[in-house]
Structures are given as structure tokens and as C-alpha cells.
RNA sequence: GGGCCUGUAGCUUAGCCAGGUAGAGCGUCCGGCUUUUAACCGGAUGGCCAAGGGUUCGAAUCCCUUCAGGCCCGCCA
């Protein structure tokens, strides 16, 4: 059974109506792990639907959280905003400085980072039913009940956190972080509580009061989380394994949620995604891939497939190199398996039935639009194929022509094909593209080639060179020249091609040779052959 | 110190929750294919399921122990 189906099944024992939640802090640091969280939720939602459960997907945006530090992409002037809520500070401009003009027009720091992320989610087929901006939720009193309960039962909350997490809280710890006279949440001390008013004194010695029902501040994280579950009725939420550690925020949240009078959500911890590819030195070279960047390289359904095929508790090494091509191939292979059908169901072993059901789920959860049947694999141009053609043909129009000639498409490219080519070109131009797939066209004969090319080929190469000097420079004519000259000399085509691959690419195989030569300058090809002939003759 | 996850073929892994003769993909090798876009088709190769013990008629699967690797545990997702 697919992992998402197992979770849906577990949820069905609890009731027929569910709310699956997911969250993010728009501090600017989006990474691919965030994508796992949100896709995990999205897939669970789809699984619940196919199990006939009523399901709502809510997404919490923690824009009430304060800015923690001046991130590397921010200008030093952000120092003044540390401790201020993300919904309340200006967005950075392209140089990382606060952009007050945009802030005036309503774009906060949080919104600035959220915009593209939300767009990306739409693009990757994540269907969120409700986006909850925490800042607004606090302002409009959504957290009022939970906040008052927490403040009235400070001792109980403190007891839970200290006992479960095993850490000691300061004597003046209080389950409410107010905002001081400057807008900061840092360095503030609580001096009194008179439901629903918190009195405080800030680092500058100013004192003031906050109404916890009006969002003049927020609950600290360990209380904030269960408070969200409580008011929104969350029944399921996947979270990173940091929260899942013993004494972590899920453990304390569970008890606090019960204190608030509600049942905690069904938990699922997911493992981190780390970056592989680019060799092992990705961290040392500073090469990282955020979710937005990943979407510039990979078709969205492949990224979904990456998440769908791995159980949440499985660590993923996101490999932007050759493993990506294998991943894409695997996905397309499964699409075509699905097309072929399962065969007679009763003749399948239990294991085969399990595998089939899982295959169906994997494809369902990977598709961008689950209401449409997945595009037939036979209509698709494979990832691998596109990687080659895109390298050989610099012009998009020539790529389409090539695909038409090989019968992969008829007429103009349709569907997501143009977008896929764009992604492929991005990938090829990026440092992530695997060297093993890169075509290295030689300008002079390589040493490794010499070891594999035979002196007997000189005659053939000479004749071929003569033909190529005068023939029409089209792939058909070039191909004819290669084949005819080989035939005349009783050279097996396989051998002829291998010889030429060695000369042109310094390896013994490759994409259709005539296509490569056609893209090259005629004189360059002639020169290359000449150098091979000279080397072989000497 | 507390805890989580992982260990199955050269590699990536399915199967484990509900015990019943270990399945894939990639790779490798062989064969086929007279014009090869890393293609395609057919076949073969390859596992004391990390180790040990227990439960059972029967264990990759359940229980215990050990070993190895990864990760989390101030704030923060």
C-alpha cells in the first residue's frame, strides 16, 4: 500500500471529516524540505479523497513570527528589524536593502517571499483549500480562546513543557510574546496578567500593555502550534523529524492541545531532503537548490514523483545529476506500465496486486492534475531523449523538426513539451547537468580515440571526408555518405559508427551521428577528420 | 545523555503494519536489430534479507540483544 493510503486508512478510523495542515515561515529561506512537507500534505489529501473522506487542506503562513537574524541575502540595515514580525517589515529589494516603496504599497517582507512560492505550489499541482496568515489570524482574534486559556494556566503549560521537554524555563517565562514600543518581540519582560491584558516592560524601560485577544503579539511556538490545531480543528499534520524528537514540540503540543480541550492531530514525521549531485562537495561549493530553483530544472510531476515514491520517513538525497534522468525515466516507465494494464487481476499473486495498487497511487499522486488521466507515455518524449536533442539543436524549431522526423510528435509541439524543453535547456546550462550526458564535441582527435581507432580506417575516413566536402549538408546526405562509404568497403556499420563516435565525441556511442555533424560547421568536421587521418597515418 | 530512522543483488530499492517458496529497476554479460537520437527486443548473471538469540509447523516480516550508518534534541521551520 502506498504510504499516503496507509495514513488515509488510519485517519478513517478516527472519523470521516478531516483537516490536514501544513505550515511555513516566510523568512526567505525556502528549501526543498518545505516542498516535501507541503507535498506530503497534498498527497495525503488526495489519498483521503480516494478513501471517500471529507478533507480540507489548510496552510499556515507564520508571518507573525519575528525576523531572527540578518540573513546572508539581506543588507545590514535589517539589523533594526530583528525581533519584528515578518508581516510588519519591508521587503528587500534586489540588493537586499529594505524597499520602502513596495512596503508602502502593501508588500511586506513575508508577502515578498511568499508570492513566488505560492505560484510554484500552483504550478506543481498543490491544491490548498485555505491559506491562513497567522498575523491576521491573531489580529482577528482567532487565537483569543487558546491565548486566554494558556495565560490563565501558565503553571500547567510550564509544567508540561518542563516535564516533557526536560528543559527549564525562566522564572519570568510567560505564554505570550508581546510587542514592545518599537515593534520588537525581543528583550521584553512580562510584569502582569489581567485577563485578557498582559503588562510588560521592554528593553528600553518603556512599559505597556497587550490585549491577547487582539493579536498584540503571539504565543510562543510550543503553544502557538497546538493553538492552531485547536482553533482550526487540525486532524493531521506532517512535520519534520526535529519536531518529532522525544520531548520535541509535537510531544509538548500534544499535551497542550489536550489542555485546550482538543484532540491532537495524527502525526507523521518526515525525513530531511539533502542535496546530492554536483558531487559530494555541494555544501562546500555552496551550491544549493531551493524549491523554486528545482522547478526551473525539473518537470513538476517528476518532483512530485520523487516525494511520492519515497515514504516520508525515508531520507532523500536529491540528486540533480544523472539520478534525475533515471528518476524521470523510471517515472515514464511506470506510466507506460500503467498503460499496459495489470492483466487478469485474479491471476496475480498478492505481492503483484500490492505492487499494482502502489503503482496506481504513485502515478495518481505524481500527476499535476489528478482529475485528468496521466498523459500516455507513448505520447511523451523521454527526458533522456530531450536531453540529447536539446544539446544537438540550438534552435527550438529545429528540436521540433527533429522530433517530428523521428515520429515522436506530429505537427506543432503540444501540452507541456515547450515548457519541458525550456527546463531542459536550463538544466543543461546549469552546473547540475551530469557530465556523463554532456556531449563533448572534439576539435581534434583525442588520445583515447586513437587507442580505439584502427589504421585500416584511413581509407574509409579519407573517402568519407571527400564525400562530406561536397555533399549537401543535411543529416540525410551525411548519413548516406557514412553508410555508403562503409558498405563499399565491407565495413560493418556498427564499426564505422563506433570509429566516428570515437573521433567526434571521444567515446564509442552517442546520439544519431548525422544530427550532430549537421549541427557542426562543415569545415570543422573536415578538419577533425583530417587530423584523424594524419594521426592514423603517422 | 535522550530519541528517531535506516541496514534486502554491484547500485537504488519493493515486500515488513495484517508471518506462508525473496520481487523490481539500473548495471553487467550474451544474443537479435544492414543507416544507433546513450534506442529497442529477448535471455542470462546476481541475495546465508547486517549479526545473534527467541516465539512459531513456518520469520526478511513479530519480540529481545548486538553491530554499523544517518539524523534530531537553545531559538527556528
Coordinates of C-alpha atoms (C1' of nucleotides) in Angstrom, one line a residue:
Chain A
X1 CA 0.0 0.0 0.0
X2 CA 1.2 3.5 -0.7
X3 CA 2.2 5.4 2.3
X4 CA -0.4 8.1 1.8
X5 CA -3.1 5.5 1.6
X6 CA -1.9 3.9 4.9
X7 CA -2.3 7.3 6.5
X8 CA -5.7 7.9 5.0
X9 CA -6.7 4.5 6.3
X10 CA -5.5 5.3 9.7
X11 CA -7.4 8.6 9.6
X12 CA -10.6 6.8 8.5
X13 CA -10.7 5.0 11.9
X14 CA -10.8 8.4 13.5
X15 CA -13.7 9.9 11.6
X16 CA -15.0 10.9 8.2
X17 CA -14.1 14.6 8.3
X18 CA -10.5 15.8 8.3
X19 CA -8.3 18.8 8.2
X20 CA -4.8 18.3 7.1
X21 CA -2.4 21.2 7.9
X22 CA 1.0 22.4 6.8
X23 CA 3.0 25.5 7.6
X24 CA 5.8 27.7 6.6
X25 CA 7.7 30.6 8.0
X26 CA 8.3 33.1 5.1
X27 CA 11.7 34.2 6.4
X28 CA 13.2 33.9 3.0
X29 CA 14.9 30.6 3.5
X30 CA 12.9 28.3 1.4
X31 CA 14.4 24.9 0.8
X32 CA 13.3 21.8 -0.9
X33 CA 12.4 20.3 2.5
X34 CA 9.5 22.7 2.7
X35 CA 8.3 21.3 -0.6
X36 CA 8.3 17.8 1.0
X37 CA 6.1 18.9 3.8
X38 CA 3.6 20.5 1.6
X39 CA 3.6 17.7 -1.0
X40 CA 3.2 15.2 1.8
X41 CA 0.1 17.0 3.0
X42 CA -1.2 17.3 -0.6
X43 CA -0.7 13.6 -1.3
X44 CA -2.5 12.7 2.0
X45 CA -5.3 14.9 0.9
X46 CA -5.6 13.1 -2.4
X47 CA -5.4 9.7 -0.6
X48 CA -8.2 10.8 1.8
X49 CA -10.3 11.8 -1.2
X50 CA -9.9 8.4 -2.8
X51 CA -10.9 6.8 0.5
X52 CA -14.1 9.0 0.5
X53 CA -13.1 11.1 3.4
X54 CA -14.0 14.7 3.6
X55 CA -10.8 16.6 3.7
X56 CA -9.6 20.2 3.8
X57 CA -6.1 21.3 3.4
X58 CA -5.1 24.4 5.3
X59 CA -1.8 26.1 5.1
X60 CA -0.5 28.3 7.9
X61 CA 1.8 31.1 7.0
X62 CA 3.8 32.1 10.1
X63 CA 4.1 35.7 9.2
X64 CA 3.5 36.7 12.9
X65 CA 6.9 35.2 13.6
X66 CA 9.8 37.7 14.2
X67 CA 12.8 38.1 12.0
X68 CA 15.5 36.0 13.7
X69 CA 18.7 37.4 12.2
X70 CA 20.1 39.3 9.2
X71 CA 20.3 36.6 6.6
X72 CA 23.1 36.5 4.2
X73 CA 20.9 37.9 1.4
X74 CA 19.9 40.9 3.5
X75 CA 21.5 44.2 3.9
X76 CA 22.9 45.1 7.3
X77 CA 20.2 47.7 7.8
X78 CA 17.9 44.8 8.6
X79 CA 19.5 44.7 12.0
X80 CA 16.9 47.2 13.1
X81 CA 14.1 44.8 12.3
X82 CA 15.3 41.8 14.2
X83 CA 12.5 40.8 16.5
X84 CA 9.9 42.4 14.4
X85 CA 7.1 40.4 12.8
X86 CA 7.6 39.4 9.2
X87 CA 4.3 40.8 8.2
X88 CA 5.4 44.2 9.6
X89 CA 8.7 44.8 7.9
X90 CA 9.6 46.0 4.5
X91 CA 10.7 43.5 1.7
X92 CA 14.3 43.5 0.5
X93 CA 15.0 45.0 -2.9
X94 CA 17.4 43.3 -5.4
X95 CA 20.4 44.4 -3.4
X96 CA 19.0 43.2 -0.1
X97 CA 18.1 46.7 1.2
X98 CA 14.7 47.5 2.6
X99 CA 12.3 48.6 -0.1
X100 CA 10.1 51.1 1.5
X101 CA 8.2 52.0 -1.7
X102 CA 6.9 48.4 -2.1
X103 CA 6.2 48.2 1.6
X104 CA 4.0 51.3 1.3
X105 CA 2.1 49.6 -1.5
X106 CA 1.3 46.7 0.8
X107 CA 4.1 44.2 0.1
X108 CA 5.6 43.1 3.4
X109 CA 8.7 41.0 3.9
X110 CA 6.5 37.9 4.3
X111 CA 4.5 38.6 1.1
X112 CA 7.6 39.3 -0.9
X113 CA 8.9 35.7 -0.3
X114 CA 5.5 34.1 -0.3
X115 CA 4.4 35.3 -3.7
X116 CA 6.7 33.2 -5.9
X117 CA 6.3 30.2 -3.5
X118 CA 2.6 30.2 -3.8
X119 CA 2.9 30.4 -7.6
X120 CA 5.2 27.5 -7.5
X121 CA 2.8 25.5 -5.5
X122 CA 0.1 26.1 -8.0
X123 CA 2.4 25.1 -10.8
X124 CA 3.3 21.8 -9.0
X125 CA -0.4 21.0 -8.6
X126 CA -0.7 21.6 -4.8
X127 CA -4.3 22.4 -4.1
X128 CA -4.7 24.4 -0.8
X129 CA -8.2 25.0 0.4
X130 CA -7.3 27.8 2.8
X131 CA -4.2 29.9 3.3
X132 CA -4.2 31.2 6.9
X133 CA -2.0 34.2 7.6
X134 CA -1.1 33.9 11.2
X135 CA -0.6 37.6 11.7
X136 CA -4.2 38.3 10.5
X137 CA -5.5 35.3 12.5
X138 CA -4.1 36.8 15.7
X139 CA -5.3 40.2 14.9
X140 CA -8.8 39.0 14.2
X141 CA -8.9 37.1 17.5
X142 CA -8.7 33.5 16.1
X143 CA -6.2 32.7 18.8
X144 CA -8.1 34.5 21.6
X145 CA -9.6 31.5 23.3
X146 CA -6.4 29.5 23.3
X147 CA -4.3 32.5 24.3
X148 CA -6.5 33.2 27.3
X149 CA -6.5 29.6 28.4
X150 CA -2.8 29.5 28.1
X151 CA -2.2 32.7 30.1
X152 CA -4.7 31.7 32.7
X153 CA -3.0 28.3 33.1
X154 CA 0.6 29.4 32.9
X155 CA 1.7 27.0 35.5
X156 CA 0.1 24.0 33.8
X157 CA 1.7 24.9 30.5
X158 CA 5.0 25.5 32.1
X159 CA 4.7 22.1 33.9
X160 CA 4.1 20.3 30.5
X161 CA 6.9 22.0 28.7
X162 CA 9.4 21.4 31.5
X163 CA 8.4 17.8 32.2
X164 CA 8.0 16.7 28.6
X165 CA 10.9 18.5 27.0
X166 CA 13.1 18.3 30.1
X167 CA 14.3 21.8 29.9
X168 CA 13.9 24.6 32.4
X169 CA 12.0 27.7 31.6
X170 CA 13.0 31.1 33.1
X171 CA 11.1 32.2 36.2
X172 CA 9.5 35.0 34.3
X173 CA 8.5 32.8 31.3
X174 CA 5.0 33.6 30.2
X175 CA 3.0 32.0 27.3
X176 CA 2.7 35.3 25.4
X177 CA 5.2 37.2 23.5
X178 CA 4.0 40.9 23.3
X179 CA 5.3 43.6 21.0
X180 CA 7.2 46.4 22.6
X181 CA 7.1 50.2 21.9
X182 CA 9.3 49.8 18.8
X183 CA 7.6 46.8 17.3
X184 CA 10.0 44.2 18.5
X185 CA 9.4 41.0 20.4
X186 CA 12.9 40.7 21.8
X187 CA 14.1 41.6 25.2
X188 CA 10.7 42.1 26.7
X189 CA 9.6 41.1 30.2
X190 CA 6.1 40.3 31.4
X191 CA 5.1 42.2 34.6
X192 CA 1.5 41.2 35.0
X193 CA -1.6 39.4 33.6
X194 CA -5.1 40.6 34.0
X195 CA -7.3 38.6 31.5
X196 CA -7.0 39.5 28.7
X197 CA -4.4 42.1 29.2
X198 CA -0.6 41.4 29.5
X199 CA 1.6 44.1 31.1
X200 CA 5.2 44.3 30.1
X201 CA 8.3 46.4 30.2
X202 CA 10.7 46.5 27.3
X203 CA 14.5 46.6 27.0
X204 CA 14.4 50.4 26.8
X205 CA 12.5 50.6 30.1
X206 CA 9.2 51.6 28.5
X207 CA 6.2 49.8 29.8
X208 CA 2.9 48.9 28.1
X209 CA 0.0 46.5 27.7
X210 CA -1.1 44.0 25.2
X211 CA -4.5 42.5 24.6
X212 CA -4.0 38.8 23.8
X213 CA -7.4 38.7 22.0
X214 CA -6.3 41.4 19.6
X215 CA -3.0 40.0 18.5
X216 CA -0.7 42.4 20.1
X217 CA 2.0 39.8 20.0
X218 CA 1.8 36.0 19.7
X219 CA 2.0 32.7 21.5
X220 CA 5.5 31.2 21.8
X221 CA 6.0 28.4 19.3
X222 CA 5.4 25.5 21.6
X223 CA 2.0 26.9 22.5
X224 CA 1.2 28.5 19.1
X225 CA 1.3 25.2 17.3
X226 CA -1.3 23.3 19.4
X227 CA -3.4 26.5 19.5
X228 CA -3.6 26.3 15.7
X229 CA -4.7 22.7 15.8
X230 CA -7.3 23.6 18.4
X231 CA -9.0 26.5 16.6
X232 CA -8.8 25.1 13.2
X233 CA -9.6 21.5 14.1
X234 CA -6.5 20.0 12.6
X235 CA -6.6 16.2 12.5
X236 CA -3.5 15.5 10.6
X237 CA -0.2 17.3 10.1
X238 CA 3.2 16.1 8.8
X239 CA 6.2 17.7 10.4
X240 CA 10.0 17.5 10.2
X241 CA 11.7 15.0 12.4
X242 CA 13.1 17.8 14.6
X243 CA 9.6 18.2 15.9
X244 CA 9.2 14.5 16.3
X245 CA 12.2 14.0 18.6
X246 CA 11.3 12.9 22.1
X247 CA 10.4 15.9 24.1
X248 CA 10.1 17.9 20.9
X249 CA 7.3 20.3 20.1
X250 CA 4.9 17.6 18.9
X251 CA 5.2 15.9 22.3
X252 CA 4.5 19.1 24.3
X253 CA 2.0 20.2 21.7
X254 CA 0.0 17.0 22.2
X255 CA -0.5 17.7 25.9
X256 CA -1.1 21.4 25.5
X257 CA -3.7 20.6 22.8
X258 CA -5.5 18.4 25.3
X259 CA -5.3 21.1 27.9
X260 CA -7.0 23.4 25.4
X261 CA -9.7 20.7 25.2
X262 CA -8.9 19.2 21.8
X263 CA -7.5 16.0 20.4
X264 CA -4.1 16.4 18.9
X265 CA -3.7 15.7 15.2
X266 CA -2.5 12.4 13.8
X267 CA 1.3 12.8 13.4
X268 CA 3.6 11.9 10.6
X269 CA 7.3 12.8 10.7
X270 CA 9.2 13.2 7.6
X271 CA 12.9 12.9 7.0
X272 CA 15.0 15.7 5.5
X273 CA 15.9 16.0 1.9
X274 CA 19.6 16.7 1.3
X275 CA 21.4 17.7 -1.8
X276 CA 23.5 15.2 -3.6
X277 CA 24.5 15.6 -7.2
X278 CA 27.2 18.1 -8.0
X279 CA 29.4 15.6 -6.3
X280 CA 29.8 15.4 -2.6
X281 CA 31.1 18.9 -2.4
X282 CA 27.7 20.6 -2.9
X283 CA 27.8 22.1 0.6
X284 CA 31.4 23.2 0.4
X285 CA 30.9 24.8 -3.0
X286 CA 27.8 26.5 -1.7
X287 CA 25.6 25.0 -4.4
X288 CA 22.1 24.6 -3.1
X289 CA 18.8 24.0 -4.7
X290 CA 15.7 25.7 -3.4
X291 CA 12.3 24.5 -4.4
X292 CA 11.9 27.3 -6.8
X293 CA 15.2 26.6 -8.4
X294 CA 14.4 22.9 -8.6
X295 CA 11.2 23.8 -10.5
X296 CA 13.4 25.6 -13.1
X297 CA 15.2 22.3 -13.8
X298 CA 12.7 19.5 -13.4
X299 CA 9.2 18.9 -14.7
X300 CA 6.9 19.3 -11.8
X301 CA 5.5 15.8 -12.0
X302 CA 9.0 14.4 -11.6
X303 CA 9.5 16.4 -8.4
X304 CA 6.2 15.1 -7.1
X305 CA 7.2 11.6 -8.1
X306 CA 10.3 12.0 -6.0
X307 CA 8.2 12.7 -3.0
X308 CA 5.5 10.1 -3.8
X309 CA 7.9 7.2 -4.3
X310 CA 9.7 7.7 -1.0
X311 CA 8.0 7.1 2.3
X312 CA 8.1 10.2 4.5
X313 CA 10.4 8.5 6.9
X314 CA 12.9 7.8 4.2
X315 CA 15.8 10.2 3.8
X316 CA 16.1 11.6 0.3
X317 CA 19.3 12.6 -1.4
X318 CA 18.1 15.0 -4.0
X319 CA 20.4 14.4 -6.9
X320 CA 20.3 16.9 -9.7
X321 CA 22.7 14.9 -11.7
X322 CA 22.3 11.6 -13.7
X323 CA 20.0 10.2 -11.0
X324 CA 17.5 12.8 -12.1
X325 CA 17.5 11.3 -15.6
X326 CA 17.0 7.9 -14.1
X327 CA 14.2 9.2 -11.9
X328 CA 12.5 10.7 -14.9
X329 CA 13.0 7.5 -16.9
X330 CA 11.6 5.5 -14.1
X331 CA 8.5 7.7 -13.9
X332 CA 7.9 7.3 -17.6
X333 CA 8.4 3.6 -17.4
X334 CA 5.8 3.4 -14.7
X335 CA 3.4 5.5 -16.8
X336 CA 3.7 3.0 -19.6
X337 CA 3.4 0.1 -17.2
X338 CA 0.1 1.6 -16.1
X339 CA -1.0 2.0 -19.7
X340 CA -0.4 -1.7 -20.3
X341 CA -2.7 -2.7 -17.6
X342 CA -2.4 -5.2 -14.7
X343 CA -3.5 -8.2 -16.6
X344 CA -6.0 -10.7 -15.1
X345 CA -6.3 -9.5 -11.5
X346 CA -7.2 -12.9 -10.1
X347 CA -4.1 -14.4 -11.7
X348 CA -1.8 -12.0 -9.8
X349 CA -0.1 -13.0 -6.7
X350 CA -0.8 -11.0 -3.6
X351 CA 2.5 -9.3 -4.0
X352 CA 1.8 -8.3 -7.5
X353 CA -1.6 -6.9 -6.5
X354 CA 0.1 -4.9 -3.8
X355 CA 2.7 -3.6 -6.3
X356 CA 0.0 -2.7 -8.8
X357 CA -2.1 -0.8 -6.3
X358 CA 1.0 1.1 -5.3
X359 CA 1.9 1.9 -8.8
X360 CA -1.5 3.4 -9.4
X361 CA -1.2 5.5 -6.3
X362 CA 2.3 6.7 -7.2
X363 CA 1.1 7.9 -10.6
X364 CA -2.0 9.5 -9.1
X365 CA -0.1 11.4 -6.5
X366 CA 2.6 12.5 -9.0
X367 CA 0.2 14.0 -11.6
X368 CA -0.2 17.7 -11.6
X369 CA -4.0 17.4 -12.2
X370 CA -5.3 14.2 -10.6
X371 CA -8.7 14.6 -12.3
X372 CA -7.2 14.1 -15.7
X373 CA -5.7 10.7 -16.7
X374 CA -2.0 10.8 -16.9
X375 CA -0.6 11.6 -20.4
X376 CA 0.1 8.4 -22.2
X377 CA 3.8 7.6 -22.0
X378 CA 3.9 6.7 -25.7
X379 CA 3.0 10.3 -26.5
X380 CA 5.8 11.6 -24.4
X381 CA 9.3 12.5 -25.5
X382 CA 11.5 10.9 -22.9
X383 CA 13.6 13.1 -20.6
X384 CA 16.8 11.3 -21.9
X385 CA 15.9 11.9 -25.5
X386 CA 15.1 15.5 -24.9
X387 CA 18.4 16.0 -23.1
X388 CA 20.2 14.9 -26.2
X389 CA 18.2 16.7 -28.8
X390 CA 18.3 19.9 -26.9
X391 CA 22.1 19.7 -26.9
X392 CA 22.4 19.0 -30.6
X393 CA 19.8 21.5 -31.7
X394 CA 20.4 25.0 -30.6
X395 CA 17.2 26.3 -32.0
X396 CA 13.8 25.2 -30.6
X397 CA 12.2 25.0 -34.1
X398 CA 14.9 22.5 -35.1
X399 CA 14.2 20.4 -32.0
X400 CA 10.5 20.1 -33.0
X401 CA 11.6 19.3 -36.5
X402 CA 13.8 16.5 -35.2
X403 CA 11.1 15.1 -33.0
X404 CA 8.7 15.2 -35.9
X405 CA 11.1 13.3 -38.1
X406 CA 11.6 10.6 -35.5
X407 CA 7.8 10.3 -35.3
X408 CA 7.6 11.3 -31.6
X409 CA 5.3 14.2 -32.3
X410 CA 3.1 15.2 -35.1
X411 CA 2.8 18.8 -36.1
X412 CA 3.5 21.5 -33.5
X413 CA 4.6 20.6 -30.0
X414 CA 1.6 20.4 -27.7
X415 CA 1.0 20.3 -24.0
X416 CA 3.9 20.8 -21.7
X417 CA 6.5 20.0 -24.3
X418 CA 7.7 23.6 -24.9
X419 CA 8.0 24.1 -21.2
X420 CA 9.9 20.9 -20.8
X421 CA 12.4 21.9 -23.4
X422 CA 12.8 25.2 -21.6
X423 CA 13.5 23.4 -18.4
X424 CA 15.9 21.1 -20.1
X425 CA 17.8 24.0 -21.5
X426 CA 18.0 25.5 -18.0
X427 CA 19.3 22.2 -16.7
X428 CA 21.9 21.8 -19.5
X429 CA 23.2 25.3 -18.8
X430 CA 23.3 24.8 -15.1
X431 CA 26.2 23.2 -13.2
X432 CA 23.8 20.4 -12.2
X433 CA 23.7 18.8 -15.6
X434 CA 25.7 15.5 -15.4
X435 CA 28.9 15.4 -17.3
X436 CA 28.2 11.9 -18.4
X437 CA 25.3 13.2 -20.5
X438 CA 27.0 16.2 -21.9
X439 CA 28.1 15.9 -25.5
X440 CA 31.7 16.9 -25.8
X441 CA 32.3 17.5 -29.4
X442 CA 36.0 17.2 -30.2
X443 CA 38.0 19.7 -32.2
X444 CA 41.0 17.4 -32.6
X445 CA 41.4 13.7 -32.2
X446 CA 41.6 12.6 -28.6
X447 CA 44.2 10.2 -27.3
X448 CA 41.6 7.8 -26.0
X449 CA 40.1 7.8 -29.5
X450 CA 43.5 6.9 -31.1
X451 CA 43.7 3.8 -28.9
X452 CA 40.3 2.6 -30.3
X453 CA 40.6 3.5 -33.9
X454 CA 42.3 1.3 -36.4
X455 CA 44.8 2.3 -39.1
X456 CA 42.7 0.3 -41.6
X457 CA 40.1 3.1 -41.3
X458 CA 42.2 5.6 -43.0
X459 CA 40.9 4.8 -46.4
X460 CA 37.4 4.9 -45.3
X461 CA 37.9 8.2 -43.5
X462 CA 39.5 9.8 -46.5
X463 CA 36.7 8.7 -48.8
X464 CA 34.2 9.9 -46.3
X465 CA 35.9 13.2 -46.0
X466 CA 35.8 13.7 -49.7
X467 CA 32.1 13.0 -49.8
X468 CA 31.4 15.3 -47.0
X469 CA 33.3 18.1 -48.6
X470 CA 30.9 18.2 -51.4
X471 CA 27.6 16.7 -50.3
X472 CA 24.6 18.7 -49.3
X473 CA 24.9 19.5 -45.6
X474 CA 21.8 17.7 -44.4
X475 CA 21.6 14.9 -41.9
X476 CA 20.2 12.6 -44.6
X477 CA 23.1 13.2 -47.0
X478 CA 25.7 13.0 -44.3
X479 CA 24.2 9.7 -43.1
X480 CA 24.1 8.4 -46.6
X481 CA 27.8 9.2 -47.0
X482 CA 28.7 7.5 -43.8
X483 CA 26.8 4.3 -44.7
X484 CA 27.6 4.1 -48.4
X485 CA 31.3 4.5 -48.0
X486 CA 31.3 1.9 -45.3
X487 CA 29.3 -0.6 -47.4
X488 CA 31.6 -0.1 -50.3
X489 CA 34.5 -1.2 -48.1
X490 CA 32.6 -4.0 -46.4
X491 CA 32.9 -2.3 -43.1
X492 CA 30.2 -3.2 -40.6
X493 CA 28.1 -0.2 -39.9
X494 CA 28.4 -0.7 -36.3
X495 CA 32.2 -0.5 -36.6
X496 CA 32.0 2.5 -38.8
X497 CA 29.8 4.3 -36.4
X498 CA 32.0 3.4 -33.5
X499 CA 35.1 4.7 -35.2
X500 CA 33.3 8.0 -36.0
X501 CA 32.0 8.3 -32.4
X502 CA 35.5 8.0 -31.1
X503 CA 36.6 10.7 -33.4
X504 CA 33.8 13.1 -32.8
X505 CA 32.9 12.5 -29.2
X506 CA 35.8 10.5 -27.8
X507 CA 33.5 7.7 -26.8
X508 CA 32.1 4.7 -28.7
X509 CA 28.4 5.6 -28.7
X510 CA 26.2 8.6 -28.8
X511 CA 23.1 10.1 -30.3
X512 CA 22.5 9.9 -34.0
X513 CA 25.7 10.9 -35.5
X514 CA 24.4 12.7 -38.6
X515 CA 22.4 15.0 -36.5
X516 CA 25.5 16.1 -34.6
X517 CA 27.5 16.6 -37.7
X518 CA 24.8 18.6 -39.3
X519 CA 24.8 21.0 -36.4
X520 CA 28.6 21.3 -36.7
X521 CA 30.3 23.6 -39.1
X522 CA 31.3 21.6 -42.2
X523 CA 34.8 22.8 -42.2
X524 CA 35.2 21.8 -38.6
X525 CA 34.1 18.3 -39.4
X526 CA 36.5 18.1 -42.3
X527 CA 39.4 19.4 -40.2
X528 CA 38.6 16.9 -37.5
X529 CA 38.6 14.0 -40.0
X530 CA 41.8 15.3 -41.5
X531 CA 43.5 15.3 -38.1
X532 CA 42.4 11.8 -37.5
X533 CA 43.7 10.7 -40.9
X534 CA 47.0 12.4 -40.3
X535 CA 47.4 10.9 -36.9
X536 CA 46.5 7.4 -38.1
X537 CA 48.8 7.5 -41.0
X538 CA 51.8 8.5 -39.0
Chain B
rG1 C1' 22.7 11.7 27.9
rG2 C1' 17.5 11.3 25.5
rG3 C1' 15.2 9.8 21.0
rC4 C1' 14.1 8.8 15.7
rC5 C1' 15.2 6.5 11.1
rU6 C1' 17.9 3.1 8.1
rG7 C1' 20.6 -1.8 7.0
rU8 C1' 17.5 -6.9 1.5
rA9 C1' 21.6 -8.5 -5.6
rG10 C1' 27.5 -4.3 -7.8
rC11 C1' 23.9 0.3 -7.1
rU12 C1' 18.7 2.2 -6.0
rU13 C1' 15.2 -0.4 -3.6
rA14 C1' 9.8 -3.4 -3.1
rG15 C1' 8.0 -6.8 0.3
rC16 C1' 7.6 -5.7 7.0
rC17 C1' 2.0 -2.6 9.8
rA18 C1' -2.3 -7.8 9.0
rG19 C1' 4.2 -14.3 9.2
rG20 C1' 3.3 -18.7 4.1
rU21 C1' 8.8 -20.7 -1.6
rA22 C1' 12.8 -13.1 -1.7
rG23 C1' 10.4 -9.2 -6.4
rA24 C1' 11.7 -5.0 -9.4
rG25 C1' 14.6 -1.1 -11.8
rC26 C1' 19.5 0.3 -13.1
rG27 C1' 24.3 -2.0 -14.1
rU28 C1' 27.0 -6.2 -16.1
rC29 C1' 27.2 -10.3 -19.8
rC30 C1' 25.1 -12.8 -24.1
rG31 C1' 22.0 -12.7 -28.4
rG32 C1' 18.8 -10.0 -32.1
rC33 C1' 18.4 -5.4 -34.8
rU34 C1' 22.2 -3.6 -42.9
rU35 C1' 21.8 3.6 -41.8
rU36 C1' 22.2 3.8 -33.5
rU37 C1' 18.8 10.4 -31.0
rA38 C1' 23.1 6.7 -24.6
rA39 C1' 17.4 3.3 -28.6
rC40 C1' 14.5 -1.1 -28.8
rC41 C1' 13.5 -6.5 -28.2
rG42 C1' 14.9 -11.3 -26.0
rG43 C1' 17.8 -14.0 -22.4
rA44 C1' 21.3 -14.7 -18.5
rU45 C1' 24.0 -13.2 -14.2
rG46 C1' 23.5 -11.9 -9.4
rG47 C1' 20.6 -12.2 -2.1
rC48 C1' 23.1 -17.3 4.4
rC49 C1' 17.2 -10.3 3.7
rA50 C1' 23.6 -6.6 8.9
rA51 C1' 24.8 -10.4 13.2
rG52 C1' 22.9 -13.4 17.2
rG53 C1' 19.0 -15.3 20.0
rG54 C1' 13.6 -16.1 20.9
rU55 C1' 8.2 -17.0 19.5
rU56 C1' 6.1 -20.3 15.6
rC57 C1' 4.5 -26.0 11.9
rG58 C1' 6.7 -21.9 9.3
rA59 C1' 10.3 -15.4 10.2
rA60 C1' 13.1 -10.5 5.6
rU61 C1' 8.3 -9.8 8.3
rC62 C1' 6.7 -10.3 15.3
rC63 C1' 9.9 -9.9 20.2
rC64 C1' 14.9 -9.2 22.6
rU65 C1' 20.1 -8.2 22.2
rU66 C1' 24.3 -6.5 19.4
rC67 C1' 26.8 -4.1 15.4
rA68 C1' 27.0 -0.4 11.5
rG69 C1' 25.4 4.2 9.1
rG70 C1' 22.4 8.7 9.1
rC71 C1' 19.8 12.4 11.7
rC72 C1' 17.2 15.3 15.6
rC73 C1' 17.2 17.3 20.7
rG74 C1' 18.5 26.7 22.9
rC75 C1' 15.5 29.8 19.2
rC76 C1' 13.5 28.4 14.4
rA77 C1' 10.5 25.7 10.1

